[in-house]
Amino acid sequence: QASQEELKAAYRRLCMLYHPDKHRDPELKTQAERLFNLVHQAYEVLSDPQTRAIYDIYGRRGLEMEGWEVVERKRTPAEIREEFERLQREREERRLQQRTNPKGTISVGIDATDLFDRYDEEYEDVPGSSFPQIEINKMHISQSIEAPLTATDTAILSGNLSTQNGNGGGSINFALRRVTSAKGWGEMEFGAGDLQGPLFGLKIFRNLTPRCFITTNCALQFSSRGIRPGLTTVLARNLDKNTMGYLQWRWGIQSAMNTSIVRDTKTSHFTVALQLGIPHSFMMVSYQHKFQDEDQTRVKGSLKAGFFGTIVEYGAERKISRHSILGATVSVGVPQGVSLKIKLNRASQTYFFPVHLTDQLLPSAVFYATVGPLVIYFAMHRLIIKPYLRAQKERELEKQRESTASDILQKKQEAEAAVRLMQESVRRIIEAEEARMGLIVVNAWYGKFVNDNSRKNEKVKVIDVTVPLQCLVKDSKLILTEASKAGLPGFYDPCVGEEKNLKVLYQFRGVLHQVMSADNEALRIPKQ
């Protein structure tokens, strides 16, 4: 976004700094010539609107293309950008057609009631009765894929298999979704299964206003008992920026009316719901707190009471790797008993393990369901997950360092040469600033700092950038824009792929100040 005037001003300043005639030392003169030529090449590219447009979009590779295969060089910057956007849209459409967006769920129900509900007299004469019987009593597997046909049409294929206590079945569904406008879409669904007959469904979504939408789902289920129709309608409205209100009416199988309010903010998620229906009527309140840490830790709790009894649930979930989230929830209810639900989300796949511990309200079951997963998680996190993630990060960093080693070495040599060439200019700037009691950079470091005790074993990787920063001071001000500071004159990247900061100790009006700035953060000193 730099204007031509800003480019000219920066070009003139760097030309004065790197002009070969200003340096008598033969070695410095050679280094100055090389840097002066780089500055001149950059200005030639950026001062021409056409080559600047090509560089902004394609980088240096675009300038080096023989005959420039992508678009004609004679076009205006606006035409070049338009052509680039067209090519980008075509690539996006091809990528869309190749994407199937698979989603899947595997649920394994475990009956572990024998751990807490055993009656010793029943097991006295049974061989091996000293060991509790833990068995898998139900399983459910579902999978779906999406196949984009055009920019507006998508085909969806899904299927599921379920088994419980030796009995099971499955079904397969095919849906075709079409986006009719920016305000809505429609979907037709066909399905069949071995437990139920053919299914025909129609779903419509429509934005009524910018803050309100409606969804209607009609279904016809064919079976040996005849045709069973069903209708579900949901009306939703934005009550404010973070709050949604829902009204749901379901007629047919398990008819019900439901109203709920959901408030979702950066740090919390709150839901309150009330349902009146057949066979279940209930009221539910749930709250989830989101911690602002890198592991995206969440703690949640809920209370649900109705004709079926009362259930209290509490649990937590945490990110354990780049694509995996692990969660555990304890469910305590009357008459349901105590259960532990473990869930692992891996990309678009979900693995769910509900473990039923007891049919009664036993304090021991609640205690072990709460403490057991915590102990196992922290042991695994410390002994397995953390070392694995650390090793994975080191491998990625090492690979990145190897691929950029020659480029970084060249940047380092250029930065060191630039610092030597800046010495005379910096001396004059310091003299001028001292005379007016202005801005003097006492010390400045750039790179990886380790301030956290938990990271005390990590190595500090910083470079001294006192001279380059002082060289950027103009009229007792230092202004850095929102961009990586590794690209500034006299800077280079001392720790590729790692988090970097700029630490500056400066003197202004005779008083010392210190400031720390993130790599891509804008900086303006002196601070007000």
Coordinates of C-alpha atoms in Angstrom, one line a residue:
Q1 CA 0.0 0.0 0.0
A2 CA 3.0 2.3 0.0
S3 CA 2.6 5.5 -2.1
Q4 CA 5.1 6.6 -4.8
E5 CA 6.2 9.4 -2.5
E6 CA 7.0 6.9 0.4
L7 CA 8.9 4.7 -2.0
K8 CA 11.0 7.6 -3.3
A9 CA 11.8 8.8 0.2
A10 CA 12.9 5.3 1.3
Y11 CA 14.9 4.9 -1.9
R12 CA 16.7 8.2 -1.4
R13 CA 17.5 7.3 2.2
L14 CA 18.9 3.9 1.3
C15 CA 20.9 5.3 -1.6
M16 CA 22.6 7.8 0.7
L17 CA 23.4 5.0 3.1
Y18 CA 24.8 2.5 0.6
H19 CA 26.2 4.7 -2.1
P20 CA 29.7 3.3 -3.0
D21 CA 31.3 6.8 -3.3
K22 CA 30.7 7.4 0.4
H23 CA 33.0 4.5 1.4
R24 CA 36.8 4.6 0.9
D25 CA 37.6 1.2 2.3
P26 CA 37.8 -1.3 -0.7
E27 CA 35.9 -4.0 1.2
L28 CA 33.2 -1.7 2.4
K29 CA 33.0 -0.2 -1.1
T30 CA 32.4 -3.7 -2.6
Q31 CA 29.7 -4.5 -0.1
A32 CA 28.1 -1.1 -0.6
E33 CA 28.0 -1.7 -4.4
R34 CA 26.2 -5.0 -3.9
L35 CA 23.6 -3.5 -1.5
F36 CA 23.2 -0.4 -3.7
N37 CA 22.4 -2.5 -6.7
L38 CA 19.8 -4.5 -4.7
V39 CA 18.1 -1.3 -3.6
H40 CA 18.1 0.0 -7.2
Q41 CA 16.6 -3.2 -8.5
A42 CA 13.9 -3.1 -5.9
Y43 CA 13.0 0.5 -6.7
E44 CA 12.9 -0.3 -10.5
V45 CA 10.3 -3.0 -9.9
L46 CA 8.2 -1.1 -7.4
S47 CA 8.2 2.3 -9.2
D48 CA 6.7 0.7 -12.3
P49 CA 2.9 0.0 -11.7
Q50 CA 2.9 -3.1 -14.0
T51 CA 6.0 -4.9 -12.5
R52 CA 4.9 -3.9 -9.0
A53 CA 1.5 -5.6 -9.6
I54 CA 3.2 -8.7 -10.9
Y55 CA 5.6 -8.7 -7.9
D56 CA 2.8 -8.2 -5.4
I57 CA 0.9 -11.2 -6.7
Y58 CA 3.6 -13.6 -7.8
G59 CA 6.8 -12.5 -6.1
R60 CA 10.2 -12.6 -7.6
R61 CA 9.3 -15.8 -9.6
G62 CA 6.8 -13.8 -11.6
L63 CA 9.4 -11.3 -12.7
E64 CA 11.9 -14.0 -13.8
M65 CA 9.4 -15.9 -16.0
E66 CA 10.6 -16.1 -19.6
G67 CA 7.8 -14.5 -21.8
W68 CA 5.7 -14.6 -18.6
E69 CA 3.4 -17.6 -19.2
V70 CA 0.7 -16.5 -16.9
V71 CA -0.6 -13.2 -18.3
E72 CA 0.6 -10.7 -20.8
R73 CA 3.1 -8.1 -19.4
K74 CA 1.5 -5.3 -21.4
R75 CA -1.7 -5.4 -19.4
T76 CA -2.5 -2.7 -16.8
P77 CA -2.2 -3.5 -13.1
A78 CA -5.9 -3.8 -12.8
E79 CA -6.1 -6.3 -15.6
I80 CA -3.2 -8.3 -14.2
R81 CA -5.0 -8.5 -10.8
E82 CA -8.3 -9.4 -12.5
E83 CA -6.6 -12.2 -14.5
F84 CA -4.8 -13.5 -11.3
E85 CA -8.2 -13.5 -9.4
R86 CA -9.8 -15.5 -12.3
L87 CA -7.0 -18.1 -12.3
Q88 CA -7.3 -18.3 -8.5
R89 CA -11.1 -18.9 -8.8
E90 CA -10.5 -21.7 -11.4
R91 CA -7.9 -23.3 -9.1
E92 CA -10.3 -23.1 -6.2
E93 CA -13.1 -24.7 -8.2
R94 CA -10.8 -27.6 -9.2
R95 CA -9.7 -28.0 -5.6
L96 CA -13.4 -27.9 -4.5
Q97 CA -14.3 -30.7 -7.0
Q98 CA -11.4 -32.9 -5.7
R99 CA -12.5 -32.4 -2.0
T100 CA -14.8 -35.0 -0.5
N101 CA -14.8 -33.6 3.1
P102 CA -15.1 -37.0 4.8
K103 CA -16.7 -37.1 8.3
G104 CA -17.0 -40.1 10.5
T105 CA -18.0 -41.3 14.0
I106 CA -17.1 -44.5 15.8
S107 CA -18.8 -45.1 19.1
V108 CA -18.0 -48.1 21.3
G109 CA -20.2 -48.6 24.4
I110 CA -18.5 -50.4 27.3
D111 CA -20.4 -52.0 30.2
A112 CA -18.1 -51.9 33.3
T113 CA -20.9 -52.2 36.0
D114 CA -19.2 -55.3 37.3
L115 CA -16.5 -53.1 38.8
F116 CA -18.9 -51.6 41.3
D117 CA -22.2 -53.5 41.3
R118 CA -20.8 -57.0 42.0
Y119 CA -22.5 -59.3 44.4
D120 CA -19.9 -61.7 45.9
E121 CA -22.4 -64.5 46.7
E122 CA -23.2 -64.9 43.0
Y123 CA -19.6 -65.5 42.1
E124 CA -18.5 -67.9 44.8
D125 CA -18.7 -71.0 42.6
V126 CA -17.9 -69.4 39.2
P127 CA -14.4 -70.0 37.9
G128 CA -12.5 -66.7 37.4
S129 CA -15.0 -64.8 39.4
S130 CA -12.3 -62.8 41.1
F131 CA -11.9 -60.7 38.0
P132 CA -14.7 -58.2 37.0
Q133 CA -16.4 -58.8 33.7
I134 CA -16.0 -55.8 31.4
E135 CA -17.6 -56.1 28.0
I136 CA -18.5 -54.1 24.9
N137 CA -22.3 -54.1 24.6
K138 CA -22.9 -51.7 21.7
M139 CA -21.2 -50.2 18.7
H140 CA -22.1 -47.5 16.2
I141 CA -20.2 -46.5 13.0
S142 CA -21.2 -43.7 10.7
Q143 CA -19.4 -42.1 7.7
S144 CA -20.3 -39.4 5.2
I145 CA -18.6 -37.8 2.2
E146 CA -19.4 -34.7 0.1
A147 CA -18.9 -34.5 -3.6
P148 CA -19.2 -30.9 -5.0
L149 CA -20.7 -31.2 -8.5
T150 CA -20.7 -27.5 -9.3
A151 CA -20.3 -24.3 -7.4
T152 CA -23.9 -24.6 -6.2
D153 CA -24.6 -28.3 -6.2
T154 CA -23.3 -30.9 -3.7
A155 CA -24.0 -34.6 -3.4
I156 CA -23.7 -36.2 0.0
L157 CA -23.4 -40.0 0.7
S158 CA -23.7 -41.3 4.2
G159 CA -24.1 -44.6 6.0
N160 CA -24.2 -46.1 9.4
L161 CA -24.1 -49.4 11.2
S162 CA -25.2 -50.1 14.8
T163 CA -25.3 -53.1 17.0
Q164 CA -26.4 -53.6 20.6
N165 CA -26.5 -56.7 22.7
G166 CA -26.2 -58.9 19.6
N167 CA -28.8 -57.1 17.5
G168 CA -28.0 -54.6 14.9
G169 CA -28.7 -53.0 11.6
G170 CA -27.7 -50.2 9.2
S171 CA -28.8 -47.7 6.7
I172 CA -27.5 -45.7 3.7
N173 CA -28.6 -42.2 2.7
F174 CA -28.0 -40.1 -0.4
A175 CA -28.7 -36.3 -0.4
L176 CA -28.5 -33.6 -3.1
R177 CA -28.0 -30.0 -1.9
R178 CA -28.4 -26.9 -4.0
V179 CA -27.6 -23.3 -3.0
T180 CA -30.5 -21.4 -4.6
S181 CA -29.3 -17.9 -3.6
A182 CA -27.3 -16.0 -1.1
K183 CA -30.3 -16.3 1.2
G184 CA -31.0 -20.0 1.2
W185 CA -30.5 -23.6 0.0
G186 CA -32.5 -26.8 -0.4
E187 CA -31.7 -30.5 0.1
M188 CA -33.4 -33.7 -1.1
E189 CA -32.7 -36.9 0.8
F190 CA -33.3 -40.6 -0.1
G191 CA -32.5 -43.4 2.3
A192 CA -33.0 -47.1 3.0
G193 CA -32.1 -49.5 5.8
D194 CA -32.7 -53.1 7.0
L195 CA -34.5 -52.1 10.2
Q196 CA -36.6 -49.4 8.6
G197 CA -38.0 -49.0 5.1
P198 CA -37.2 -46.4 2.4
L199 CA -37.0 -42.7 3.5
F200 CA -37.7 -39.6 1.5
G201 CA -36.9 -36.2 2.9
L202 CA -36.8 -32.5 2.0
K203 CA -34.9 -29.8 3.9
I204 CA -35.1 -26.0 3.2
F205 CA -33.0 -23.3 4.8
R206 CA -33.8 -19.6 4.3
N207 CA -32.6 -16.3 5.8
L208 CA -35.7 -14.3 6.5
T209 CA -33.8 -11.2 7.6
P210 CA -30.1 -10.5 8.3
R211 CA -30.7 -11.6 11.9
C212 CA -33.2 -14.3 11.5
F213 CA -33.4 -17.7 9.6
I214 CA -35.7 -20.7 9.4
T215 CA -35.1 -24.4 8.6
T216 CA -37.8 -26.9 7.7
N217 CA -37.3 -30.6 7.4
C218 CA -40.1 -32.9 6.0
A219 CA -39.7 -36.7 6.0
L220 CA -41.7 -39.7 4.9
Q221 CA -40.6 -43.0 6.5
F222 CA -42.0 -46.1 4.7
S223 CA -42.4 -49.3 6.8
S224 CA -44.5 -52.4 7.2
R225 CA -46.8 -50.4 9.4
G226 CA -47.4 -47.9 6.7
I227 CA -46.1 -44.4 6.0
R228 CA -45.0 -42.3 9.0
P229 CA -44.7 -38.6 8.2
G230 CA -42.5 -36.2 10.2
L231 CA -42.0 -32.4 10.2
T232 CA -39.4 -30.4 12.0
T233 CA -39.2 -26.6 11.9
V234 CA -36.6 -24.4 13.5
L235 CA -36.8 -20.6 13.8
A236 CA -33.6 -18.8 14.9
R237 CA -32.8 -15.2 15.7
N238 CA -29.7 -13.3 16.7
L239 CA -30.7 -11.6 20.0
D240 CA -27.3 -9.8 20.1
K241 CA -23.8 -10.2 18.7
N242 CA -23.1 -13.3 20.8
T243 CA -26.6 -14.7 21.6
M244 CA -28.9 -16.8 19.5
G245 CA -32.5 -17.8 20.3
Y246 CA -34.1 -21.0 18.8
L247 CA -37.8 -22.2 18.6
Q248 CA -38.2 -25.8 17.4
W249 CA -41.4 -27.6 16.6
R250 CA -41.3 -31.4 15.8
W251 CA -44.4 -33.3 14.7
G252 CA -44.7 -37.0 14.0
I253 CA -42.2 -39.4 15.6
Q254 CA -41.5 -38.1 19.2
S255 CA -43.5 -34.9 18.8
A256 CA -42.1 -32.0 20.9
M257 CA -41.8 -28.2 21.2
N258 CA -38.4 -26.8 22.2
T259 CA -37.0 -23.4 23.0
S260 CA -33.4 -22.6 23.7
I261 CA -31.1 -19.6 24.2
V262 CA -27.4 -20.0 23.3
R263 CA -24.7 -17.4 24.3
D264 CA -21.3 -18.0 22.8
T265 CA -18.4 -15.6 23.6
K266 CA -14.6 -15.8 23.4
T267 CA -14.4 -17.1 27.0
S268 CA -17.7 -18.9 27.6
H269 CA -20.6 -20.9 26.1
F270 CA -24.0 -20.9 27.9
T271 CA -27.2 -22.7 26.9
V272 CA -30.6 -22.9 28.5
A273 CA -33.3 -25.1 27.0
L274 CA -36.9 -26.1 27.7
Q275 CA -38.7 -29.0 25.9
L276 CA -42.3 -30.2 26.1
G277 CA -42.9 -33.4 24.3
I278 CA -43.8 -37.0 24.0
P279 CA -42.2 -39.1 25.5
H280 CA -39.7 -36.6 27.0
S281 CA -40.1 -33.2 28.6
F282 CA -37.1 -31.6 30.3
M283 CA -35.2 -28.4 31.2
M284 CA -31.5 -28.1 30.6
V285 CA -28.8 -25.6 31.7
S286 CA -25.2 -25.9 30.6
Y287 CA -22.1 -23.7 30.9
Q288 CA -18.7 -24.0 29.3
H289 CA -15.6 -21.9 30.2
K290 CA -12.9 -21.5 27.5
F291 CA -9.4 -20.8 28.7
Q292 CA -7.3 -18.6 26.5
D293 CA -4.3 -20.9 26.4
E294 CA -2.6 -22.6 23.5
D295 CA -4.1 -26.0 24.3
Q296 CA -7.7 -24.5 24.0
T297 CA -8.7 -26.0 27.4
R298 CA -12.4 -26.0 28.1
V299 CA -14.3 -26.9 31.3
K300 CA -18.0 -27.6 31.2
G301 CA -21.0 -28.6 33.4
S302 CA -24.7 -29.2 32.8
L303 CA -27.9 -30.0 34.6
K304 CA -30.8 -31.8 32.9
A305 CA -34.1 -32.6 34.7
G306 CA -37.3 -34.1 33.2
F307 CA -39.7 -37.0 33.2
F308 CA -36.9 -39.4 32.7
G309 CA -35.0 -38.3 35.9
T310 CA -32.2 -35.9 36.6
I311 CA -28.7 -35.9 35.1
V312 CA -25.6 -33.9 36.2
E313 CA -22.7 -33.8 33.8
Y314 CA -19.2 -32.2 34.2
G315 CA -16.0 -32.6 32.2
A316 CA -13.2 -31.0 30.3
E317 CA -11.6 -31.1 26.9
R318 CA -8.1 -30.1 25.6
K319 CA -6.2 -29.9 22.4
I320 CA -3.4 -32.6 22.5
S321 CA -1.9 -32.1 19.0
R322 CA -2.5 -29.9 16.0
H323 CA -5.5 -31.9 14.8
S324 CA -6.6 -33.8 17.9
I325 CA -8.9 -32.8 20.8
L326 CA -9.4 -35.1 23.8
G327 CA -12.3 -34.8 26.2
A328 CA -13.9 -36.6 29.1
T329 CA -17.3 -36.1 30.7
V330 CA -18.7 -37.7 33.9
S331 CA -22.5 -38.3 33.9
V332 CA -24.3 -38.8 37.3
G333 CA -28.0 -39.4 37.1
V334 CA -31.1 -40.9 38.7
P335 CA -32.0 -43.6 37.7
Q336 CA -29.3 -43.8 35.0
G337 CA -26.4 -44.2 37.5
V338 CA -22.8 -43.2 36.8
S339 CA -21.0 -43.1 33.4
L340 CA -17.7 -41.9 32.0
K341 CA -17.7 -40.6 28.4
I342 CA -14.4 -40.3 26.6
K343 CA -14.3 -38.5 23.2
L344 CA -11.4 -38.0 20.8
N345 CA -11.8 -35.7 17.8
R346 CA -9.1 -36.3 15.2
A347 CA -9.6 -33.8 12.2
S348 CA -13.1 -34.7 10.9
Q349 CA -13.2 -38.1 12.7
T350 CA -14.8 -38.6 16.1
Y351 CA -14.1 -41.6 18.4
F352 CA -16.6 -41.9 21.3
F353 CA -16.3 -44.3 24.3
P354 CA -19.2 -44.2 26.8
V355 CA -18.3 -46.4 29.8
H356 CA -21.3 -47.3 32.0
L357 CA -19.8 -47.8 35.6
T358 CA -22.8 -48.4 37.8
D359 CA -26.6 -48.3 37.9
Q360 CA -26.6 -46.8 41.4
L361 CA -25.3 -43.5 42.8
L362 CA -22.0 -44.8 44.4
P363 CA -19.5 -42.2 45.6
S364 CA -16.6 -44.5 44.8
A365 CA -17.8 -44.7 41.1
V366 CA -18.0 -40.9 40.9
F367 CA -14.6 -40.5 42.5
Y368 CA -12.8 -42.9 40.2
A369 CA -14.6 -41.6 37.1
T370 CA -13.4 -38.1 38.0
V371 CA -9.8 -38.8 39.3
G372 CA -8.9 -41.7 37.0
P373 CA -9.0 -39.9 33.6
L374 CA -7.1 -36.9 35.1
V375 CA -4.3 -39.1 36.4
I376 CA -4.1 -41.1 33.2
Y377 CA -4.2 -37.9 31.1
F378 CA -1.4 -36.0 33.0
A379 CA 0.8 -39.2 33.0
M380 CA 0.3 -39.7 29.2
H381 CA 0.8 -35.9 28.6
R382 CA 4.0 -35.8 30.5
L383 CA 5.5 -39.1 29.4
I384 CA 4.2 -39.6 25.8
I385 CA 2.3 -36.6 24.3
K386 CA 4.7 -33.8 25.3
P387 CA 7.9 -35.5 24.2
Y388 CA 6.3 -36.6 20.9
L389 CA 5.1 -33.1 20.1
R390 CA 8.5 -31.6 21.1
A391 CA 10.3 -34.1 18.8
Q392 CA 7.8 -33.4 16.0
K393 CA 8.3 -29.6 16.3
E394 CA 12.1 -30.0 16.3
R395 CA 11.9 -32.2 13.2
E396 CA 9.8 -29.6 11.4
L397 CA 12.1 -26.7 12.5
E398 CA 15.2 -28.7 11.4
K399 CA 13.6 -29.4 8.0
Q400 CA 12.7 -25.7 7.6
R401 CA 16.3 -24.6 8.7
E402 CA 17.8 -27.0 6.1
S403 CA 15.6 -25.7 3.3
T404 CA 16.4 -22.0 4.1
A405 CA 20.0 -22.4 5.2
S406 CA 21.7 -20.9 2.1
D407 CA 19.1 -18.1 1.9
I408 CA 19.6 -17.2 5.6
L409 CA 23.4 -17.3 5.2
Q410 CA 23.1 -14.8 2.4
K411 CA 20.7 -12.6 4.4
K412 CA 23.1 -12.7 7.3
Q413 CA 26.1 -11.6 5.2
E414 CA 24.0 -8.8 3.7
A415 CA 22.8 -7.7 7.2
E416 CA 26.4 -7.7 8.5
A417 CA 27.6 -5.7 5.5
A418 CA 24.7 -3.2 6.0
V419 CA 25.6 -2.7 9.6
R420 CA 29.2 -1.9 8.7
L421 CA 28.0 0.6 6.1
M422 CA 25.6 2.2 8.6
Q423 CA 28.2 3.1 11.2
E424 CA 29.0 6.6 9.9
S425 CA 25.3 7.5 9.4
V426 CA 24.5 6.2 12.9
R427 CA 27.3 8.3 14.4
R428 CA 25.8 11.5 12.8
I429 CA 22.2 10.5 13.9
I430 CA 23.3 10.0 17.5
E431 CA 25.2 13.3 17.6
A432 CA 22.0 15.1 16.3
E433 CA 19.8 13.3 18.8
E434 CA 22.1 14.0 21.7
A435 CA 22.1 17.7 20.8
R436 CA 18.3 17.8 21.1
M437 CA 17.9 15.3 24.0
G438 CA 16.1 13.1 21.5
L439 CA 15.8 9.3 20.9
I440 CA 18.9 7.2 21.3
V441 CA 18.8 3.4 21.0
V442 CA 21.1 2.2 23.8
N443 CA 20.6 -1.6 23.1
A444 CA 18.3 -3.6 20.9
W445 CA 18.0 -7.4 20.4
Y446 CA 15.9 -9.4 17.9
G447 CA 15.1 -13.1 18.0
K448 CA 13.9 -15.7 20.5
F449 CA 13.8 -14.7 24.2
V450 CA 13.1 -17.2 27.0
N451 CA 11.4 -15.5 30.0
D452 CA 9.2 -18.4 31.1
N453 CA 10.7 -20.7 33.8
S454 CA 9.1 -23.7 32.1
R455 CA 11.2 -23.0 29.0
K456 CA 14.5 -22.3 30.8
N457 CA 16.2 -25.3 29.1
E458 CA 15.6 -23.7 25.6
K459 CA 18.4 -21.7 24.0
V460 CA 18.1 -18.0 23.6
K461 CA 18.7 -17.0 19.9
V462 CA 19.0 -13.2 19.4
I463 CA 21.1 -10.8 17.3
D464 CA 22.2 -7.3 18.2
V465 CA 20.2 -4.8 16.1
T466 CA 21.2 -1.6 18.0
V467 CA 22.9 0.0 14.9
P468 CA 20.1 -0.8 12.3
L469 CA 17.4 0.5 14.6
Q470 CA 19.3 3.8 15.4
C471 CA 19.7 4.2 11.6
L472 CA 15.9 4.2 11.3
V473 CA 15.4 7.0 13.8
K474 CA 14.1 10.2 12.1
D475 CA 13.2 13.4 14.0
S476 CA 13.4 11.6 17.4
K477 CA 10.9 8.9 16.3
L478 CA 11.2 5.3 15.4
I479 CA 8.2 3.8 13.5
L480 CA 8.0 0.2 12.4
T481 CA 5.0 -1.1 10.4
E482 CA 3.1 -4.4 10.9
A483 CA 5.5 -6.8 9.1
S484 CA 8.3 -9.2 10.1
K485 CA 11.3 -7.3 11.3
A486 CA 13.6 -9.8 9.7
G487 CA 13.2 -7.8 6.4
L488 CA 14.5 -4.5 7.9
P489 CA 18.0 -3.3 6.7
G490 CA 20.7 -4.8 9.0
F491 CA 18.3 -7.6 10.2
Y492 CA 18.0 -11.3 9.4
D493 CA 16.1 -14.3 10.9
P494 CA 18.3 -15.8 13.7
C495 CA 15.8 -18.6 14.5
V496 CA 13.7 -19.8 11.5
G497 CA 10.2 -20.9 12.3
E498 CA 10.3 -19.9 16.0
E499 CA 8.5 -17.1 17.8
K500 CA 10.5 -13.8 17.7
N501 CA 10.4 -10.5 19.5
L502 CA 12.2 -7.2 19.4
K503 CA 13.5 -5.8 22.7
V504 CA 14.6 -2.2 22.8
L505 CA 16.3 -0.2 25.5
Y506 CA 16.2 3.5 24.5
Q507 CA 16.9 6.9 26.0
F508 CA 14.5 9.8 25.4
R509 CA 14.8 13.2 27.1
G510 CA 17.6 11.8 29.2
V511 CA 15.4 9.0 30.7
L512 CA 15.8 5.3 30.0
H513 CA 12.9 3.2 28.7
Q514 CA 12.4 -0.4 27.7
V515 CA 9.9 -1.9 25.3
M516 CA 9.2 -5.5 23.9
S517 CA 7.5 -5.9 20.6
A518 CA 6.3 -9.1 18.8
D519 CA 7.8 -9.8 15.4
N520 CA 4.8 -8.8 13.3
E521 CA 3.6 -6.1 15.7
A522 CA 3.8 -2.4 14.7
L523 CA 6.1 -0.3 17.0
R524 CA 6.2 3.4 17.5
I525 CA 8.7 4.9 20.0
P526 CA 9.0 7.0 22.1
K527 CA 5.8 5.7 23.8
Q528 CA 3.3 8.3 24.9

